[in-house]
Short mmCIF file of C-alpha atoms in Angstrom, two decimals:
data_model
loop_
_atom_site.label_atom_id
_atom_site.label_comp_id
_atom_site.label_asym_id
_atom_site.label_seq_id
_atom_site.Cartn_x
_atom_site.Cartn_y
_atom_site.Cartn_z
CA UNK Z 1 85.62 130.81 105.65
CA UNK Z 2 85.32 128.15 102.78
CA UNK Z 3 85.35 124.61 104.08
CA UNK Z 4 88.08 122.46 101.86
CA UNK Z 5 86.16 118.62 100.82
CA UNK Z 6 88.64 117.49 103.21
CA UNK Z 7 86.90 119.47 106.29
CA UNK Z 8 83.60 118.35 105.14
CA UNK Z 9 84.63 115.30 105.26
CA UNK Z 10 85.96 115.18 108.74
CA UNK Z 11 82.75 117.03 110.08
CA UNK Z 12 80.49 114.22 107.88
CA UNK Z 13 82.34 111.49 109.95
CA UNK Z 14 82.39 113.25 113.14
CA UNK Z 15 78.07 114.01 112.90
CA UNK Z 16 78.11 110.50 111.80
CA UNK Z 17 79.65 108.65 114.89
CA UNK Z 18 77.31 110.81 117.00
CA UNK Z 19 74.42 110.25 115.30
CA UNK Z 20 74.81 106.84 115.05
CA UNK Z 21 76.01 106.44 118.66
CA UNK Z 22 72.60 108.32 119.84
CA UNK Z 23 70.46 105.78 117.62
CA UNK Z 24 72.12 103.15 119.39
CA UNK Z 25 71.34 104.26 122.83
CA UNK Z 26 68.59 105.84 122.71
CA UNK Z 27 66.31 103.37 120.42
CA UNK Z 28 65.44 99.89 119.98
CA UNK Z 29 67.48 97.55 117.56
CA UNK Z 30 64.12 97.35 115.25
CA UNK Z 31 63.94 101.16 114.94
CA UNK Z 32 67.58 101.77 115.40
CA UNK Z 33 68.19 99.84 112.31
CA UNK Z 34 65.21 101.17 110.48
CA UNK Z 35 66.37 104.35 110.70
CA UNK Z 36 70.03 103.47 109.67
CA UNK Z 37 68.61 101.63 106.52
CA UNK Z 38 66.99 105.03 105.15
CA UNK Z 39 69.86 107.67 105.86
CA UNK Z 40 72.27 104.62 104.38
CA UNK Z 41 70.46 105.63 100.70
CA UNK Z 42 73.10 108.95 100.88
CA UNK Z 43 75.99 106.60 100.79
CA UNK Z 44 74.35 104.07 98.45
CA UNK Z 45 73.80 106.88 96.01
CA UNK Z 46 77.53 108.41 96.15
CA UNK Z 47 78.66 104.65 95.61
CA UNK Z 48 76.14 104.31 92.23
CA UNK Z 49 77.06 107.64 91.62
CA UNK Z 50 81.20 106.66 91.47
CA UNK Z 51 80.84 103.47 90.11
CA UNK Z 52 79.34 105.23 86.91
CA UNK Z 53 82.08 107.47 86.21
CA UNK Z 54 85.14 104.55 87.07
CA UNK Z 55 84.44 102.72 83.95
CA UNK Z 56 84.37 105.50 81.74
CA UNK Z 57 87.61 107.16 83.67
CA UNK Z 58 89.76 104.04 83.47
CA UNK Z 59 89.04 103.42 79.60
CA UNK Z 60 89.72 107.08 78.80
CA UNK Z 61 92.92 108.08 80.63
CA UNK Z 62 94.61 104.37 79.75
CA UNK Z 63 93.52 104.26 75.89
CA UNK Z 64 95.15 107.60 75.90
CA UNK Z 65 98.53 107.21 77.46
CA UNK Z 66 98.78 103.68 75.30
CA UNK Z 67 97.77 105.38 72.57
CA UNK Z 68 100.62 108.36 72.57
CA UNK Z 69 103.18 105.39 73.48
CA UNK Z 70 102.06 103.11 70.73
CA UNK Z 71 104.36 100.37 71.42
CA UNK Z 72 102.69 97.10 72.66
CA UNK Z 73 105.95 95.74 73.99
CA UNK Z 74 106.27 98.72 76.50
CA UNK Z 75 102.68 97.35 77.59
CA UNK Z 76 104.13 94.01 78.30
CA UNK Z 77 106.96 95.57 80.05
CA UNK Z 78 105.41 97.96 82.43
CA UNK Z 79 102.84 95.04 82.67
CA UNK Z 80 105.27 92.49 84.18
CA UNK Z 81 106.86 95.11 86.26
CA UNK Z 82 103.42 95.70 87.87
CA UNK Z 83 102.58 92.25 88.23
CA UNK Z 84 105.56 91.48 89.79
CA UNK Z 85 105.39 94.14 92.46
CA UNK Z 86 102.29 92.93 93.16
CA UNK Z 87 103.45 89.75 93.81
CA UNK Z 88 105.76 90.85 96.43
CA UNK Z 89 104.06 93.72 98.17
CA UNK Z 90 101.31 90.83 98.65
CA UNK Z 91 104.04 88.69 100.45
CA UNK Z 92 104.73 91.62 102.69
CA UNK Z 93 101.25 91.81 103.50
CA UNK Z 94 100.54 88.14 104.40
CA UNK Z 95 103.91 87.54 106.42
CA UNK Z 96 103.04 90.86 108.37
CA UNK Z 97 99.49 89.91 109.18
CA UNK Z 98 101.20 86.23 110.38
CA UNK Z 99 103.75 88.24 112.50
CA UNK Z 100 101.13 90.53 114.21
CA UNK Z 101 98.76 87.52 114.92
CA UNK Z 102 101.58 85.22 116.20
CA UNK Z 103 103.14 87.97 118.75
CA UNK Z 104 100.17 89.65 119.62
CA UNK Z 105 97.97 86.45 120.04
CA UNK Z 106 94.88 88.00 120.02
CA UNK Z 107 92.58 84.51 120.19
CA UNK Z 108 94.70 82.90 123.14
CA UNK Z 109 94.47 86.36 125.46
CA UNK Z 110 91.02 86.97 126.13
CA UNK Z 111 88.16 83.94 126.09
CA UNK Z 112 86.14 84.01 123.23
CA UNK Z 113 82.29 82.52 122.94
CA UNK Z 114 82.78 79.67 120.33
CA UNK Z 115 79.86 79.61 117.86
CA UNK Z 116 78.25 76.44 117.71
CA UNK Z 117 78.34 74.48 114.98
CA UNK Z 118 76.30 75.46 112.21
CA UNK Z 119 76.18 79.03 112.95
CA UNK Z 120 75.11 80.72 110.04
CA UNK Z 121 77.34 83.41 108.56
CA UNK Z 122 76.04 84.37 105.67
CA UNK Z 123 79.46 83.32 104.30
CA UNK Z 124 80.10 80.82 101.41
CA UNK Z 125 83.18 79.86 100.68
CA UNK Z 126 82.08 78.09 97.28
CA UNK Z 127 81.78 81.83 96.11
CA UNK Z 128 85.72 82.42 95.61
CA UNK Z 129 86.40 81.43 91.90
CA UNK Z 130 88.72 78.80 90.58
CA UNK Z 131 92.13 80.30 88.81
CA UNK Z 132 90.57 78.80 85.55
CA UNK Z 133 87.70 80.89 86.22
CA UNK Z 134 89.67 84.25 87.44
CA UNK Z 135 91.25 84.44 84.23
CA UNK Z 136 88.52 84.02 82.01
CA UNK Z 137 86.88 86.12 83.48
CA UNK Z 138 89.31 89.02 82.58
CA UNK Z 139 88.54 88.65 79.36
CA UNK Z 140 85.05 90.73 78.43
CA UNK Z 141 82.77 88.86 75.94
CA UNK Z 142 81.40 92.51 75.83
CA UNK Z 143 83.28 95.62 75.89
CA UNK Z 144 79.73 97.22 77.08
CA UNK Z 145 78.94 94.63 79.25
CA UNK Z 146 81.91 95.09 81.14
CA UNK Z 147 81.08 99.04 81.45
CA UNK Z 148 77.66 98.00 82.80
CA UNK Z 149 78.66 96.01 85.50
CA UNK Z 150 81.56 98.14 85.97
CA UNK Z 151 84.01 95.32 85.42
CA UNK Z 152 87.03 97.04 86.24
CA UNK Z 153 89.69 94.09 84.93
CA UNK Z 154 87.84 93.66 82.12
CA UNK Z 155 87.82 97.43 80.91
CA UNK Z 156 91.45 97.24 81.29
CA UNK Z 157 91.98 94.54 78.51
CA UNK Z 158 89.88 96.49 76.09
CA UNK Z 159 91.25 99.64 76.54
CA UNK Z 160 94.75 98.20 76.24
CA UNK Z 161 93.99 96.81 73.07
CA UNK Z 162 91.79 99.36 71.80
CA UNK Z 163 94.61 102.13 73.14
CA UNK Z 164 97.35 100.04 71.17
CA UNK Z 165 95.32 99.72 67.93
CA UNK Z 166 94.58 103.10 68.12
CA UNK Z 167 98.49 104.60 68.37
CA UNK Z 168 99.25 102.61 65.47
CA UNK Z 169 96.91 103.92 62.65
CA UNK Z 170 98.96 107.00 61.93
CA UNK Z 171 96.75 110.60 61.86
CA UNK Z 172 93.36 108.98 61.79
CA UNK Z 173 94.16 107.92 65.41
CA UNK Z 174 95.80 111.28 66.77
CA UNK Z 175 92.36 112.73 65.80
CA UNK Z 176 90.77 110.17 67.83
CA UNK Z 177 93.31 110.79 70.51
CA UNK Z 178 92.52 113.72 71.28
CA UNK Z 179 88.97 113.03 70.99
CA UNK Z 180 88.89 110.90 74.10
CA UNK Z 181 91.27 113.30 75.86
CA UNK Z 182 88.56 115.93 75.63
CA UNK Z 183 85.69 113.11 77.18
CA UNK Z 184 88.58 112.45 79.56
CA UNK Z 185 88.21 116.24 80.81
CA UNK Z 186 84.53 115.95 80.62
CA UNK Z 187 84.31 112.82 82.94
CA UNK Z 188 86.86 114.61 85.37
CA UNK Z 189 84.74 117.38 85.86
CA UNK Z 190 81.89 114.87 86.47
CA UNK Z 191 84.08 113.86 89.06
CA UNK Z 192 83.99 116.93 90.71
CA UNK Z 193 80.44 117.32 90.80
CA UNK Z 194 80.16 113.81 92.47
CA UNK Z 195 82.86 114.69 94.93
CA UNK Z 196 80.46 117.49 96.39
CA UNK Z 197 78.05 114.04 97.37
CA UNK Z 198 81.29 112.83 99.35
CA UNK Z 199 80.79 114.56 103.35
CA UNK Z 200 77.15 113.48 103.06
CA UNK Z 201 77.91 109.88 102.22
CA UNK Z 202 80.86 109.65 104.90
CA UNK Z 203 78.12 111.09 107.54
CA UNK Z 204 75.20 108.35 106.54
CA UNK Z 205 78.01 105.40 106.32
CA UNK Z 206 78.96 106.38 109.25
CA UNK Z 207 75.62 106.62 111.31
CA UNK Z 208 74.75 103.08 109.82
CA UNK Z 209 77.52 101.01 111.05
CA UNK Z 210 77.31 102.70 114.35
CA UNK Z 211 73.46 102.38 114.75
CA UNK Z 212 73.66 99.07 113.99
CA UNK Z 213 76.92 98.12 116.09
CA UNK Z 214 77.16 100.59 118.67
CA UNK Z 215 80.46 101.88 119.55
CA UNK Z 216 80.31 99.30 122.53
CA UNK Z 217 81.43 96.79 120.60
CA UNK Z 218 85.03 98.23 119.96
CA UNK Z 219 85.78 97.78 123.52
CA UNK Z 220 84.59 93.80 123.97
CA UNK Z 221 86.72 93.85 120.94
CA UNK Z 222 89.15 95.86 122.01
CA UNK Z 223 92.55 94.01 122.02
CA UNK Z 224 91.53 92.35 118.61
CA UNK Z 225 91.31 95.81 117.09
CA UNK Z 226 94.35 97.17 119.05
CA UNK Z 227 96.54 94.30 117.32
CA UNK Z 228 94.85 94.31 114.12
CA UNK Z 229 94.83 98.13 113.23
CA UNK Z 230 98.66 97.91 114.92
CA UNK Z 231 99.69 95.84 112.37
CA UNK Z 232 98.04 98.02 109.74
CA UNK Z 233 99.89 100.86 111.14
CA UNK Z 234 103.06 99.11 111.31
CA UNK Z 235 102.64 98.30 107.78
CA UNK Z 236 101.71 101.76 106.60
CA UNK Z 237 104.21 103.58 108.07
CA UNK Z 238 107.23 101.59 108.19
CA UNK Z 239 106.94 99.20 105.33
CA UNK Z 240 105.06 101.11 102.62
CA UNK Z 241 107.60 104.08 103.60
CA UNK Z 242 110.85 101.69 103.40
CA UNK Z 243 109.91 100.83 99.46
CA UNK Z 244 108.96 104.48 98.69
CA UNK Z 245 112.46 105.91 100.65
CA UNK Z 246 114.25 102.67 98.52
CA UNK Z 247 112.59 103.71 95.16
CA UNK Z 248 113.66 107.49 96.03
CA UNK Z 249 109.81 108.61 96.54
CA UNK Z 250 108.93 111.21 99.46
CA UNK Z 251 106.38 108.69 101.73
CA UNK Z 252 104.63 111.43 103.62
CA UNK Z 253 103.99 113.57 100.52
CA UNK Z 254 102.49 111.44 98.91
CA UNK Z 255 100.18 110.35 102.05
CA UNK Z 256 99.64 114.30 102.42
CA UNK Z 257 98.53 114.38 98.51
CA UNK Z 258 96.06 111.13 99.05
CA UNK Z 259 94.14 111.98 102.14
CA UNK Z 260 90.96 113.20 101.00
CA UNK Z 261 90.85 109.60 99.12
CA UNK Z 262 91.99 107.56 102.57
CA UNK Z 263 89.64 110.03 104.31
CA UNK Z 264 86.55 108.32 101.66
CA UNK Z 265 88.14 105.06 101.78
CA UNK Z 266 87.68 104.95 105.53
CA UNK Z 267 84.55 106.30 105.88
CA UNK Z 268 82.49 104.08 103.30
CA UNK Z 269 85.06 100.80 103.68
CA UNK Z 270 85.14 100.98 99.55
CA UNK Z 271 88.55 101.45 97.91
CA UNK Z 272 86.25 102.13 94.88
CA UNK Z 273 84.66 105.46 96.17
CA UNK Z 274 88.30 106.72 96.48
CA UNK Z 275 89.05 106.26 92.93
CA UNK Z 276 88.68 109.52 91.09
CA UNK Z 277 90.44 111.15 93.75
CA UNK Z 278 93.20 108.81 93.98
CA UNK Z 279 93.82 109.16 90.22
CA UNK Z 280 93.97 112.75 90.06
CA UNK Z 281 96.69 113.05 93.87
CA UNK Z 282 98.69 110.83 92.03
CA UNK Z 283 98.78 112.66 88.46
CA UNK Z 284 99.51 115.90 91.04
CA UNK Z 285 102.15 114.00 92.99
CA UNK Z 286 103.67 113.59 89.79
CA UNK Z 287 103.01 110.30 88.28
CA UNK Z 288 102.68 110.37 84.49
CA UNK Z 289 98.51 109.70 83.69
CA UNK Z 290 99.43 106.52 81.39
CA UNK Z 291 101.16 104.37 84.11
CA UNK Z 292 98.46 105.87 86.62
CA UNK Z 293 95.63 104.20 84.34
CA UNK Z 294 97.41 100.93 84.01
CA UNK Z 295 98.65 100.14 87.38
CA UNK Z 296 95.65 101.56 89.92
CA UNK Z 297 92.75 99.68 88.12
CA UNK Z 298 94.73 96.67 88.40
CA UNK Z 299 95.90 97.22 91.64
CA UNK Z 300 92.33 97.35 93.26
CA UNK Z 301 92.02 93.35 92.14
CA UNK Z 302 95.45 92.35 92.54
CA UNK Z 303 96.95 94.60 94.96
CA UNK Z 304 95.21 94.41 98.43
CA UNK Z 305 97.44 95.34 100.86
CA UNK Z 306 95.08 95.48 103.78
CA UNK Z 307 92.89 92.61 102.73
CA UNK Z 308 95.94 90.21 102.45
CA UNK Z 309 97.35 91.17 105.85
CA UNK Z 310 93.48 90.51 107.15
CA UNK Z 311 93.48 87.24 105.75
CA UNK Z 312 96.79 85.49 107.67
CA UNK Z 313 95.70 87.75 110.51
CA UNK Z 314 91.90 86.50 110.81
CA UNK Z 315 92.98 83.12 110.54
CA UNK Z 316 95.27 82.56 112.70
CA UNK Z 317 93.16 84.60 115.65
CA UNK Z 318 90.35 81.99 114.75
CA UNK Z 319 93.00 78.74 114.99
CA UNK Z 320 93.62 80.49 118.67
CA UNK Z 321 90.48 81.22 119.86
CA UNK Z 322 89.61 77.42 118.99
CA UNK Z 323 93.15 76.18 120.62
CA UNK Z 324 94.41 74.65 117.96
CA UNK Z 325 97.97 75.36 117.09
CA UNK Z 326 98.94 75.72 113.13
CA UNK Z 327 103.04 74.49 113.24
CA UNK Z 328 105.30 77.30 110.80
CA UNK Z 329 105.30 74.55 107.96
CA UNK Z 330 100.95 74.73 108.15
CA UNK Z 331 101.62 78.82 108.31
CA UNK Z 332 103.54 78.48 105.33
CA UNK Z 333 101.48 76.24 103.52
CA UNK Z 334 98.47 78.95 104.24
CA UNK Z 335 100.71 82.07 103.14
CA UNK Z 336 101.66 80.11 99.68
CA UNK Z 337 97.85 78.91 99.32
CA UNK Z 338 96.94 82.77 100.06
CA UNK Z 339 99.21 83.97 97.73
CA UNK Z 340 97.27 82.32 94.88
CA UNK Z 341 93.97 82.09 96.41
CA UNK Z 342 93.49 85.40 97.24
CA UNK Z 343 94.40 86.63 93.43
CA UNK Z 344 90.92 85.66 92.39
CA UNK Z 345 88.36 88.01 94.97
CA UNK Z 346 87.70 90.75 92.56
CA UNK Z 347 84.17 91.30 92.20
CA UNK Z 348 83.00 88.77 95.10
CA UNK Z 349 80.88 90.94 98.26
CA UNK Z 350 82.65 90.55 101.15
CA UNK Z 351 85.68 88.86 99.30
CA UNK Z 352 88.28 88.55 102.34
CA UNK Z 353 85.68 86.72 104.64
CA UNK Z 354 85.04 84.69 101.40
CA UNK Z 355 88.68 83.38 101.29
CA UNK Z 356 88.85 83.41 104.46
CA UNK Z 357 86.65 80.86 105.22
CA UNK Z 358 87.63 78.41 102.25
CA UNK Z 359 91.40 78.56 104.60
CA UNK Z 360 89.64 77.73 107.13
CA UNK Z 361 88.34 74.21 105.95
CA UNK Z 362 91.51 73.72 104.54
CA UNK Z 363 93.08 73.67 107.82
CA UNK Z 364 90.02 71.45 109.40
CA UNK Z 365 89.33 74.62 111.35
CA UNK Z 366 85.11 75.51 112.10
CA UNK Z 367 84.52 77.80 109.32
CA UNK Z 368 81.86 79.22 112.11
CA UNK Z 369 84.53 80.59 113.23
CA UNK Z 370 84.10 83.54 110.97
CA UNK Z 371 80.92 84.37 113.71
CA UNK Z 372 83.57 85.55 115.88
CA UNK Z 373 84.58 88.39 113.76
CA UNK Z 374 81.40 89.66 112.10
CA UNK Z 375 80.31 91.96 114.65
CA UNK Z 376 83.40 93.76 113.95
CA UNK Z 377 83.97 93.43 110.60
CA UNK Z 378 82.76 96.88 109.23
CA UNK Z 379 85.57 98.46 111.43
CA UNK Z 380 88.18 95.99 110.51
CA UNK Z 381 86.84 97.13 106.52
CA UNK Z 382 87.56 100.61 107.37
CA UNK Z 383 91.33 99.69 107.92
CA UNK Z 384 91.69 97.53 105.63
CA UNK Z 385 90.63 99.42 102.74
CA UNK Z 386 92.76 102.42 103.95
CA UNK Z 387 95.59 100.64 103.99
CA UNK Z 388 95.04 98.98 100.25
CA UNK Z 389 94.39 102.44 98.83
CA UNK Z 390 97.75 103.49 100.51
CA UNK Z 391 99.60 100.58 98.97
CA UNK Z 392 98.50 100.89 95.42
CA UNK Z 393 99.40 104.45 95.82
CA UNK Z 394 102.74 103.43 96.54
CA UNK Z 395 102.80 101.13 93.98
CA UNK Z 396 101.76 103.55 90.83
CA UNK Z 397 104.66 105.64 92.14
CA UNK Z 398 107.27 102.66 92.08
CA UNK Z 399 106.25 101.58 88.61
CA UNK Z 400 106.29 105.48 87.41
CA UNK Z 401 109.90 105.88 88.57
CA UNK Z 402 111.08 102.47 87.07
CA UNK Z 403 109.43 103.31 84.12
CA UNK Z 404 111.40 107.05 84.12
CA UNK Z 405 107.42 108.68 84.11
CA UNK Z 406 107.48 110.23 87.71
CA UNK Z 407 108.39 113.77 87.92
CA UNK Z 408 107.56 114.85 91.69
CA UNK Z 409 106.18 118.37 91.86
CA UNK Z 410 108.10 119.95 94.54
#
């Protein structure tokens, strides 16, 4: 019997908790990590590997759909309606990560070793860029630039300009059109060949973050986890599912169509390995390839479900551990500061921790605080980034059907 990616997947993950568990145990942290360093390559290779067909995929499949609607207004228009979904699925997100934290209260519960001051993180919150600097750096000097560095945001802007300029130069541009729809097939069979990396990648991510960690560490941690990945859950489930069932959108299906993608997203903690395969479940679930090119790339800078939620969340366990109480007004105040702080990560390692810790001073709370939550972090990332590629799922489907492009298959 012929194994489906999916399968492989699951085994990769499965050999890759055990593995990494035995390492652990059975070897010192010196050779433990040694070891997790070399079979980590696999996973570093899938991720150079995807992030050299995502530039060329996003600039082919949006300059096309732009391109056959030829109307720069429409651009606008499905622009702002993205935008402003964003806008309040990220509201959703923080409020439910300052729910969990506040019922659950994960840092008053169980005592927690307070780093001492000057505990090194390896976090700098001077890293997070200004607004001013966020949106000029959407803006590519160089088209090719931007595909080298795989600037995703920046792609976008050329290839809605070039896909625009392009629909409007009469037959010149159809034969152009179809051009690029032919590279578009080319890069998605690329795609495929890369996918076959995917089980092997999942199994050596997953060896190194156990190797290095031990499972051990998810039961000293284990309420913290319970409440965060709870509130992820909550979120998935019941509030992703109550805008899909209000926009008329079958929840589960669509969850059913993405799982190979959640399945990568989990394994490697990057919503970026997932890409390719989130494109094409949502083209089969029915959304129309033009909207699916404009929203997703967009949605993995401004659309971080699971980030968003981490941030309120991770703050607010800190203020407890510490003892010091943040009154609803301060709460508010950090939601509001989130909302437009947290709209200028894309492109910065470790991006949530990033913001996370420029709260933090905001609120005269330890930014050593972050210590607390590092041994944990590449778990936390695994849920995180699930739940993210989950909500921008949802979100190319809203924008399809209030656009009139989503035609479920049934």
């Amino acid at each position: 019997m012929k194994l489906s990616l999916t399968q492989k997947i699951i085994i990769g993950f499965v050999l890759g908790l055990a593995l990494g568990e035995y390492l652990f145990i059975t070897l010192s942290p010196e050779v433990s990590h040694d070891i997790a360093s070399k079979v980590q390559v696999i996973s570093k290779i899938f991720l150079r590997l995807i992030k050299m067909i995502v530039g060329p995929l996003v600039f082919c499949t949006l300059v096309v759909g732009i391109a056959k609607l030829g109307d720069f207004k429409a651009v606008g228009r499905i622009g702002i309606k993205t935008i402003g979904y964003f806008y309040f699925a990220t509201i959703l997100s923080l409020v439910t990560g300052l729910v969990v934290v506040n019922v659950t209260q994960p840092g008053s519960l169980q005592s927690w070793p307070k780093p001492s001051a000057g505990t090194e993180t390896g976090i700098d919150a001077s890293k997070a860029k200004s607004l001013e600097d966020f949106i000029l750096h959407i803006f590519p000097d160089s088209f090719f630039k931007a595909l080298a560095e795989n600037e995703i945001l920046q792609i976008v802007i050329f290839s809605l300009f070039f896909g625009v300029a392009l629909g409007s130069i009469g037959e010149t541009g159809k034969r152009l059109i179809h051009v690029i729809e032919n590279l578009a097939e080319v890069v998605f069979k690329m795609v495929n060949y890369v996918m076959e990396v995917a089980p092997y990648a999942v199994f050596a991510a997953m060896t190194t973050v156990v190797a290095n960690k031990g499972l051990s560490i998810l039961i000293s941690y284990g309420y913290l986890m319970i409440c965060f990945m709870g509130g992820l859950l909550f979120f998935t489930t019941v509030i992703l599912w109550i805008i899909a069932a209000v926009n008329g959108i079958n929840y589960w299906k669509l969850i059913k169509e993405l799982k190979e993608a959640l399945l990568i997203s989990f394994s490697t903690a990057s919503s970026e390995a997932s890409f390719p395969q989130t494109i094409a479940a949502l083209e089969k679930f029915g959304c129309s390839r033009r909207i699916v090119g404009f929203v997703l790339p967009l949605g993995y800078s401004f659309n971080l479900d699971g980030s968003m939620l981490y941030m309120t969340f991770a703050t607010g366990f800190i203020a407890q551990a510490y003892g010091v109480h943040l009154s609803m007004e301060q709460q508010i105040t950090m939601l509001l500061t989130l909302m437009i702080t947290s709209k200028g990560i894309a492109g910065v390692p470790r991006a949530s921790l990033v913001i996370i810790a420029g709260t933090l001073t905001m609120f005269n709370l330890p930014a050593e605080g972050i210590a607390l939550l590092l041994g944990v972090d590449p778990f936390l990332d695994m849920g995180r980034t699930v739940t993210s590629v989950a909500g921008n799922g949802v979100a190319t489907c809203v924008v399809s059907k209030w656009e009139g492009e989503f035609t479920p298959t049934t």
